[in-house]
């Protein structure tokens, strides 16, 4: 970060070790998180992977979100970034990768064979012009896929129910017999698989004896308007029509934290008011300089990448034809 104090690898791992030692809540897990392959040295990636394994925790990394990241791998390692991680010995069931938009067939094989998971962020990938991840192909190979938002939801509302709907719709390939994820499948990505990649599989993700009572209760009144056929599958109704505003009650480990749309432990209006007050000020000099620097750099960034001819090949999905 601009003007931020440099943090060494030793500092980072020490800080994470302290967090793990001091962690008091069993409702949280602390993962190691190298940001992306091309921003980390090989030694750093190996050290972070070793730390995660020694401490029985996870490693989360952004991967092949853009075509330029895939092309970087071809230019620097003569393989994809995922292939480079395989070579370093970093992949495994404890690893989850955000995005995975620009995956090759070999990459899909690597994910399936190593048990490495993908966090699918459909809104973010569309919003940032990244593309569409080959989730159908990953599901065919039984790769663990979960759904996320990556703080770039398409409606700026962090609505995970609508994110499920987008995930279900965007992977409906043309053709009457083409692959199309069902509502139940995307619901499972959001619940069961979400618990897997966050290391909570034995505690949450499903409702069954021995697991925690984590529930989200939905008010179906708006979803059923103006009409919902009585034979409609309840998960279909939720995924096709639901929104976050339909959530009525949230129960965590048996305790209601949201009841009848009212938070039990905080005053929502007060939190929003204080947040708005904290932003009702002129921009600081640092904020202004960062914004100016971003605008100043953009023409150079565009010029740099315009010299990278985009790779072509057979797509996982075919949505239209030019002739």
Short mmCIF file of C-alpha atoms in Angstrom, two decimals:
data_model
loop_
_atom_site.label_atom_id
_atom_site.label_comp_id
_atom_site.label_asym_id
_atom_site.label_seq_id
_atom_site.Cartn_x
_atom_site.Cartn_y
_atom_site.Cartn_z
CA UNK A 1 0.00 0.00 0.00
CA UNK A 2 1.15 3.57 -0.73
CA UNK A 3 2.93 5.08 2.29
CA UNK A 4 2.30 1.91 4.30
CA UNK A 5 5.08 0.35 6.34
CA UNK A 6 6.67 -2.59 4.52
CA UNK A 7 5.82 -5.92 6.12
CA UNK A 8 8.35 -8.72 5.82
CA UNK A 9 7.40 -12.35 5.41
CA UNK A 10 8.67 -13.00 8.94
CA UNK A 11 6.46 -10.18 10.28
CA UNK A 12 3.45 -11.61 8.46
CA UNK A 13 3.91 -15.16 9.69
CA UNK A 14 4.65 -13.97 13.23
CA UNK A 15 1.46 -11.90 13.26
CA UNK A 16 -0.57 -14.89 12.05
CA UNK A 17 1.02 -17.15 14.66
CA UNK A 18 0.02 -14.65 17.35
CA UNK A 19 -3.52 -14.48 16.00
CA UNK A 20 -3.80 -18.26 16.06
CA UNK A 21 -2.49 -18.38 19.64
CA UNK A 22 -4.86 -15.67 20.83
CA UNK A 23 -7.94 -16.85 18.92
CA UNK A 24 -10.66 -17.32 21.50
CA UNK A 25 -13.72 -17.94 19.36
CA UNK A 26 -14.32 -21.28 17.70
CA UNK A 27 -16.59 -19.44 15.25
CA UNK A 28 -13.62 -18.07 13.34
CA UNK A 29 -10.73 -19.60 11.46
CA UNK A 30 -7.56 -17.75 10.48
CA UNK A 31 -6.16 -18.55 7.05
CA UNK A 32 -2.88 -17.63 5.42
CA UNK A 33 -3.60 -15.48 2.39
CA UNK A 34 -0.93 -14.69 -0.21
CA UNK A 35 -2.70 -12.29 -2.52
CA UNK A 36 -1.77 -13.73 -5.89
CA UNK A 37 0.85 -15.92 -7.48
CA UNK A 38 2.53 -13.20 -9.53
CA UNK A 39 2.93 -10.90 -6.50
CA UNK A 40 4.70 -13.47 -4.32
CA UNK A 41 8.13 -15.05 -4.64
CA UNK A 42 8.41 -18.82 -4.79
CA UNK A 43 10.08 -18.85 -1.38
CA UNK A 44 7.23 -16.81 0.09
CA UNK A 45 4.58 -19.14 -1.32
CA UNK A 46 6.39 -22.21 0.00
CA UNK A 47 6.84 -20.64 3.43
CA UNK A 48 3.15 -19.68 3.65
CA UNK A 49 2.09 -23.14 2.56
CA UNK A 50 4.37 -24.77 5.12
CA UNK A 51 3.00 -22.48 7.84
CA UNK A 52 -0.61 -23.34 6.97
CA UNK A 53 0.10 -27.08 7.06
CA UNK A 54 2.07 -26.94 10.31
CA UNK A 55 -0.76 -25.02 11.97
CA UNK A 56 -3.61 -27.08 10.48
CA UNK A 57 -5.16 -24.06 8.86
CA UNK A 58 -6.06 -23.06 5.32
CA UNK A 59 -4.43 -21.06 2.56
CA UNK A 60 -6.51 -18.79 0.34
CA UNK A 61 -5.18 -17.14 -2.81
CA UNK A 62 -6.58 -15.31 -5.83
CA UNK A 63 -5.94 -17.29 -9.00
CA UNK A 64 -6.29 -16.68 -12.73
CA UNK A 65 -9.01 -14.09 -12.27
CA UNK A 66 -8.08 -12.28 -15.49
CA UNK A 67 -6.73 -13.40 -18.84
CA UNK A 68 -3.63 -11.30 -18.16
CA UNK A 69 -2.84 -13.37 -15.08
CA UNK A 70 -3.06 -16.55 -17.16
CA UNK A 71 -0.84 -14.98 -19.83
CA UNK A 72 1.67 -13.91 -17.18
CA UNK A 73 2.09 -17.56 -16.27
CA UNK A 74 2.75 -18.51 -19.88
CA UNK A 75 5.34 -15.76 -20.22
CA UNK A 76 7.20 -16.32 -16.95
CA UNK A 77 6.90 -20.04 -16.18
CA UNK A 78 5.76 -21.55 -19.50
CA UNK A 79 2.74 -22.86 -17.60
CA UNK A 80 -0.36 -21.50 -15.91
CA UNK A 81 -0.12 -19.96 -12.43
CA UNK A 82 -1.94 -23.02 -11.08
CA UNK A 83 0.61 -25.26 -12.76
CA UNK A 84 3.35 -23.22 -11.10
CA UNK A 85 1.72 -23.67 -7.69
CA UNK A 86 1.59 -27.42 -8.33
CA UNK A 87 5.29 -27.39 -9.12
CA UNK A 88 5.97 -25.57 -5.84
CA UNK A 89 3.98 -28.16 -3.87
CA UNK A 90 1.53 -25.57 -2.60
CA UNK A 91 -1.79 -27.13 -3.65
CA UNK A 92 -4.00 -29.49 -1.64
CA UNK A 93 -7.31 -29.85 0.23
CA UNK A 94 -6.33 -27.01 2.59
CA UNK A 95 -6.07 -24.56 -0.33
CA UNK A 96 -8.90 -22.50 -1.82
CA UNK A 97 -8.48 -20.27 -4.86
CA UNK A 98 -10.66 -17.25 -5.57
CA UNK A 99 -12.08 -16.87 -9.08
CA UNK A 100 -10.40 -19.47 -11.33
CA UNK A 101 -11.92 -17.85 -14.41
CA UNK A 102 -9.13 -18.58 -16.89
CA UNK A 103 -8.55 -22.28 -16.19
CA UNK A 104 -7.29 -24.71 -18.80
CA UNK A 105 -8.35 -28.35 -19.04
CA UNK A 106 -5.04 -29.25 -17.40
CA UNK A 107 -5.84 -26.81 -14.59
CA UNK A 108 -9.18 -28.52 -14.01
CA UNK A 109 -7.35 -31.85 -13.81
CA UNK A 110 -4.89 -30.39 -11.29
CA UNK A 111 -7.69 -29.07 -9.07
CA UNK A 112 -9.50 -32.41 -9.14
CA UNK A 113 -6.37 -34.45 -8.45
CA UNK A 114 -5.06 -32.26 -5.60
CA UNK A 115 -8.42 -31.55 -3.92
CA UNK A 116 -7.87 -27.80 -4.25
CA UNK A 117 -11.10 -25.75 -4.09
CA UNK A 118 -12.42 -22.78 -6.09
CA UNK A 119 -14.38 -19.82 -4.68
CA UNK A 120 -16.70 -18.66 -7.46
CA UNK A 121 -17.50 -14.92 -7.56
CA UNK A 122 -19.83 -14.42 -10.55
CA UNK A 123 -20.83 -10.80 -9.82
CA UNK A 124 -17.26 -9.68 -9.29
CA UNK A 125 -16.06 -11.46 -12.42
CA UNK A 126 -18.70 -9.74 -14.56
CA UNK A 127 -18.28 -6.35 -12.94
CA UNK A 128 -14.50 -6.33 -13.41
CA UNK A 129 -14.63 -7.70 -16.99
CA UNK A 130 -12.82 -10.85 -15.90
CA UNK A 131 -15.05 -13.41 -17.60
CA UNK A 132 -17.05 -16.47 -16.53
CA UNK A 133 -15.45 -19.30 -14.56
CA UNK A 134 -16.01 -22.84 -15.99
CA UNK A 135 -18.04 -24.02 -13.01
CA UNK A 136 -19.90 -26.70 -14.99
CA UNK A 137 -16.59 -28.29 -15.92
CA UNK A 138 -15.35 -28.10 -12.34
CA UNK A 139 -18.52 -29.70 -11.02
CA UNK A 140 -18.19 -32.47 -13.62
CA UNK A 141 -14.81 -33.29 -12.06
CA UNK A 142 -16.12 -33.07 -8.48
CA UNK A 143 -13.94 -30.06 -7.65
CA UNK A 144 -15.17 -28.34 -4.49
CA UNK A 145 -16.72 -25.02 -5.54
CA UNK A 146 -18.21 -22.44 -3.18
CA UNK A 147 -19.84 -19.07 -3.86
CA UNK A 148 -18.51 -15.68 -2.78
CA UNK A 149 -18.94 -12.00 -3.59
CA UNK A 150 -15.39 -10.61 -3.27
CA UNK A 151 -16.77 -7.23 -2.12
CA UNK A 152 -17.80 -6.46 -5.70
CA UNK A 153 -21.43 -7.59 -5.83
CA UNK A 154 -23.31 -6.61 -8.94
CA UNK A 155 -25.86 -4.55 -6.96
CA UNK A 156 -23.54 -3.18 -4.25
CA UNK A 157 -25.64 -4.92 -1.62
CA UNK A 158 -23.67 -8.10 -0.80
CA UNK A 159 -26.80 -10.19 -1.36
CA UNK A 160 -25.66 -13.81 -1.33
CA UNK A 161 -29.13 -15.08 -2.28
CA UNK A 162 -29.07 -13.06 -5.50
CA UNK A 163 -25.48 -14.23 -6.02
CA UNK A 164 -26.79 -17.81 -6.00
CA UNK A 165 -29.35 -16.82 -8.63
CA UNK A 166 -26.66 -15.28 -10.84
CA UNK A 167 -24.47 -18.37 -10.42
CA UNK A 168 -27.37 -20.57 -11.45
CA UNK A 169 -28.30 -18.49 -14.51
CA UNK A 170 -24.89 -17.58 -15.90
CA UNK A 171 -23.83 -21.21 -16.38
CA UNK A 172 -26.85 -22.25 -18.45
CA UNK A 173 -25.07 -23.15 -21.66
CA UNK A 174 -27.07 -22.92 -24.93
CA UNK A 175 -28.63 -26.13 -26.21
CA UNK A 176 -31.54 -28.22 -25.01
CA UNK A 177 -29.29 -30.95 -23.60
CA UNK A 178 -26.53 -28.65 -22.36
CA UNK A 179 -25.26 -28.63 -18.79
CA UNK A 180 -27.13 -26.33 -16.41
CA UNK A 181 -26.62 -26.20 -12.65
CA UNK A 182 -29.78 -26.73 -10.66
CA UNK A 183 -31.00 -24.57 -7.80
CA UNK A 184 -30.16 -27.37 -5.40
CA UNK A 185 -26.61 -27.53 -6.71
CA UNK A 186 -25.93 -23.81 -6.28
CA UNK A 187 -27.60 -23.93 -2.86
CA UNK A 188 -25.15 -26.70 -1.93
CA UNK A 189 -22.22 -24.63 -3.21
CA UNK A 190 -23.36 -21.84 -0.91
CA UNK A 191 -23.91 -23.95 2.22
CA UNK A 192 -22.20 -27.35 2.27
CA UNK A 193 -19.21 -26.32 0.19
CA UNK A 194 -18.92 -22.97 1.92
CA UNK A 195 -18.44 -24.82 5.20
CA UNK A 196 -15.87 -27.15 3.61
CA UNK A 197 -13.49 -24.49 2.35
CA UNK A 198 -13.66 -22.53 5.62
CA UNK A 199 -12.85 -25.63 7.68
CA UNK A 200 -16.24 -25.75 9.41
CA UNK A 201 -17.62 -28.81 7.64
CA UNK A 202 -17.99 -30.79 10.86
CA UNK A 203 -19.93 -27.96 12.54
CA UNK A 204 -22.16 -26.19 10.02
CA UNK A 205 -23.33 -26.31 6.40
CA UNK A 206 -26.09 -28.85 6.99
CA UNK A 207 -28.80 -29.30 9.61
CA UNK A 208 -28.16 -32.61 11.34
CA UNK A 209 -27.63 -33.98 14.86
CA UNK A 210 -24.24 -33.11 16.29
CA UNK A 211 -23.80 -29.92 14.29
CA UNK A 212 -24.44 -26.38 15.42
CA UNK A 213 -27.88 -24.88 15.05
CA UNK A 214 -27.02 -22.31 12.37
CA UNK A 215 -30.16 -21.36 10.48
CA UNK A 216 -31.45 -18.62 8.20
CA UNK A 217 -35.24 -18.34 8.24
CA UNK A 218 -36.86 -16.87 5.12
CA UNK A 219 -40.16 -15.00 5.02
CA UNK A 220 -41.82 -16.36 1.88
CA UNK A 221 -44.56 -13.72 1.60
CA UNK A 222 -42.86 -11.60 -1.05
CA UNK A 223 -41.45 -14.65 -2.86
CA UNK A 224 -44.94 -16.16 -3.20
CA UNK A 225 -46.44 -12.98 -4.65
CA UNK A 226 -48.40 -12.69 -6.85
CA UNK A 227 -48.54 -16.45 -7.26
CA UNK A 228 -46.39 -19.50 -6.62
CA UNK A 229 -47.59 -22.91 -7.80
CA UNK A 230 -48.03 -25.23 -4.80
CA UNK A 231 -45.82 -27.86 -6.46
CA UNK A 232 -42.88 -25.46 -6.81
CA UNK A 233 -39.75 -26.77 -5.16
CA UNK A 234 -38.90 -24.59 -2.15
CA UNK A 235 -35.21 -24.28 -3.11
CA UNK A 236 -36.20 -23.34 -6.67
CA UNK A 237 -38.45 -20.62 -5.26
CA UNK A 238 -35.68 -19.24 -3.06
CA UNK A 239 -33.01 -19.22 -5.77
CA UNK A 240 -35.30 -17.94 -8.55
CA UNK A 241 -37.06 -15.20 -6.55
CA UNK A 242 -35.35 -14.68 -3.19
CA UNK A 243 -33.45 -11.63 -1.98
CA UNK A 244 -31.58 -10.76 1.17
CA UNK A 245 -34.50 -8.60 2.25
CA UNK A 246 -36.55 -11.80 2.64
CA UNK A 247 -34.35 -12.99 5.53
CA UNK A 248 -36.47 -12.83 8.68
CA UNK A 249 -34.36 -14.52 11.36
CA UNK A 250 -30.75 -15.63 11.67
CA UNK A 251 -29.77 -18.17 14.34
CA UNK A 252 -26.10 -18.82 15.10
CA UNK A 253 -25.24 -21.79 17.30
CA UNK A 254 -28.76 -21.75 18.67
CA UNK A 255 -28.85 -18.00 19.42
CA UNK A 256 -31.07 -15.65 17.41
CA UNK A 257 -28.93 -12.70 16.31
CA UNK A 258 -31.58 -11.36 13.92
CA UNK A 259 -35.23 -11.83 14.85
CA UNK A 260 -38.18 -10.55 12.81
CA UNK A 261 -35.67 -8.49 10.76
CA UNK A 262 -34.38 -6.75 13.91
CA UNK A 263 -30.83 -7.22 15.20
CA UNK A 264 -30.73 -8.48 18.77
CA UNK A 265 -27.27 -7.17 19.70
CA UNK A 266 -26.99 -3.84 17.93
CA UNK A 267 -28.96 -0.84 16.73
CA UNK A 268 -28.74 -0.93 12.95
CA UNK A 269 -29.86 2.67 12.49
CA UNK A 270 -27.27 3.87 14.99
CA UNK A 271 -24.47 1.90 13.28
CA UNK A 272 -25.39 3.31 9.87
CA UNK A 273 -25.67 6.85 11.24
CA UNK A 274 -22.24 6.65 12.88
CA UNK A 275 -20.76 5.19 9.71
CA UNK A 276 -22.20 8.02 7.61
CA UNK A 277 -20.95 10.59 10.10
CA UNK A 278 -17.44 9.13 9.90
CA UNK A 279 -17.46 9.73 6.14
CA UNK A 280 -19.01 13.20 6.26
CA UNK A 281 -15.66 14.96 6.07
CA UNK A 282 -13.36 16.31 3.38
CA UNK A 283 -10.94 13.85 1.83
CA UNK A 284 -7.54 13.73 3.46
CA UNK A 285 -4.44 14.75 1.53
CA UNK A 286 -3.40 11.10 1.38
CA UNK A 287 -6.76 10.05 -0.04
CA UNK A 288 -6.62 12.82 -2.63
CA UNK A 289 -3.06 11.88 -3.64
CA UNK A 290 -3.97 8.22 -3.99
CA UNK A 291 -6.92 9.05 -6.22
CA UNK A 292 -4.79 11.35 -8.35
CA UNK A 293 -2.06 8.73 -8.65
CA UNK A 294 -4.58 6.15 -9.79
CA UNK A 295 -5.80 8.43 -12.58
CA UNK A 296 -2.23 9.29 -13.51
CA UNK A 297 -1.20 5.65 -13.77
CA UNK A 298 -4.19 4.39 -15.74
CA UNK A 299 -3.03 5.54 -19.21
CA UNK A 300 0.32 3.82 -18.66
CA UNK A 301 -1.39 0.63 -17.47
CA UNK A 302 -3.68 0.61 -20.50
CA UNK A 303 -0.72 1.19 -22.83
CA UNK A 304 1.25 -1.62 -21.18
CA UNK A 305 -1.48 -4.23 -21.48
CA UNK A 306 -2.55 -3.14 -24.96
CA UNK A 307 0.79 -4.62 -26.08
CA UNK A 308 -0.34 -8.04 -24.78
CA UNK A 309 -2.33 -9.73 -27.60
CA UNK A 310 -5.09 -11.71 -25.91
CA UNK A 311 -4.72 -15.46 -26.13
CA UNK A 312 -7.31 -17.41 -28.10
CA UNK A 313 -8.44 -21.01 -27.97
CA UNK A 314 -11.44 -23.27 -27.42
CA UNK A 315 -13.73 -21.88 -24.70
CA UNK A 316 -15.28 -24.01 -21.99
CA UNK A 317 -18.63 -22.39 -22.88
CA UNK A 318 -19.90 -21.17 -26.26
CA UNK A 319 -22.50 -18.44 -25.87
CA UNK A 320 -22.61 -17.12 -29.43
CA UNK A 321 -20.94 -17.28 -32.85
CA UNK A 322 -19.59 -14.53 -35.09
CA UNK A 323 -20.50 -16.29 -38.35
#
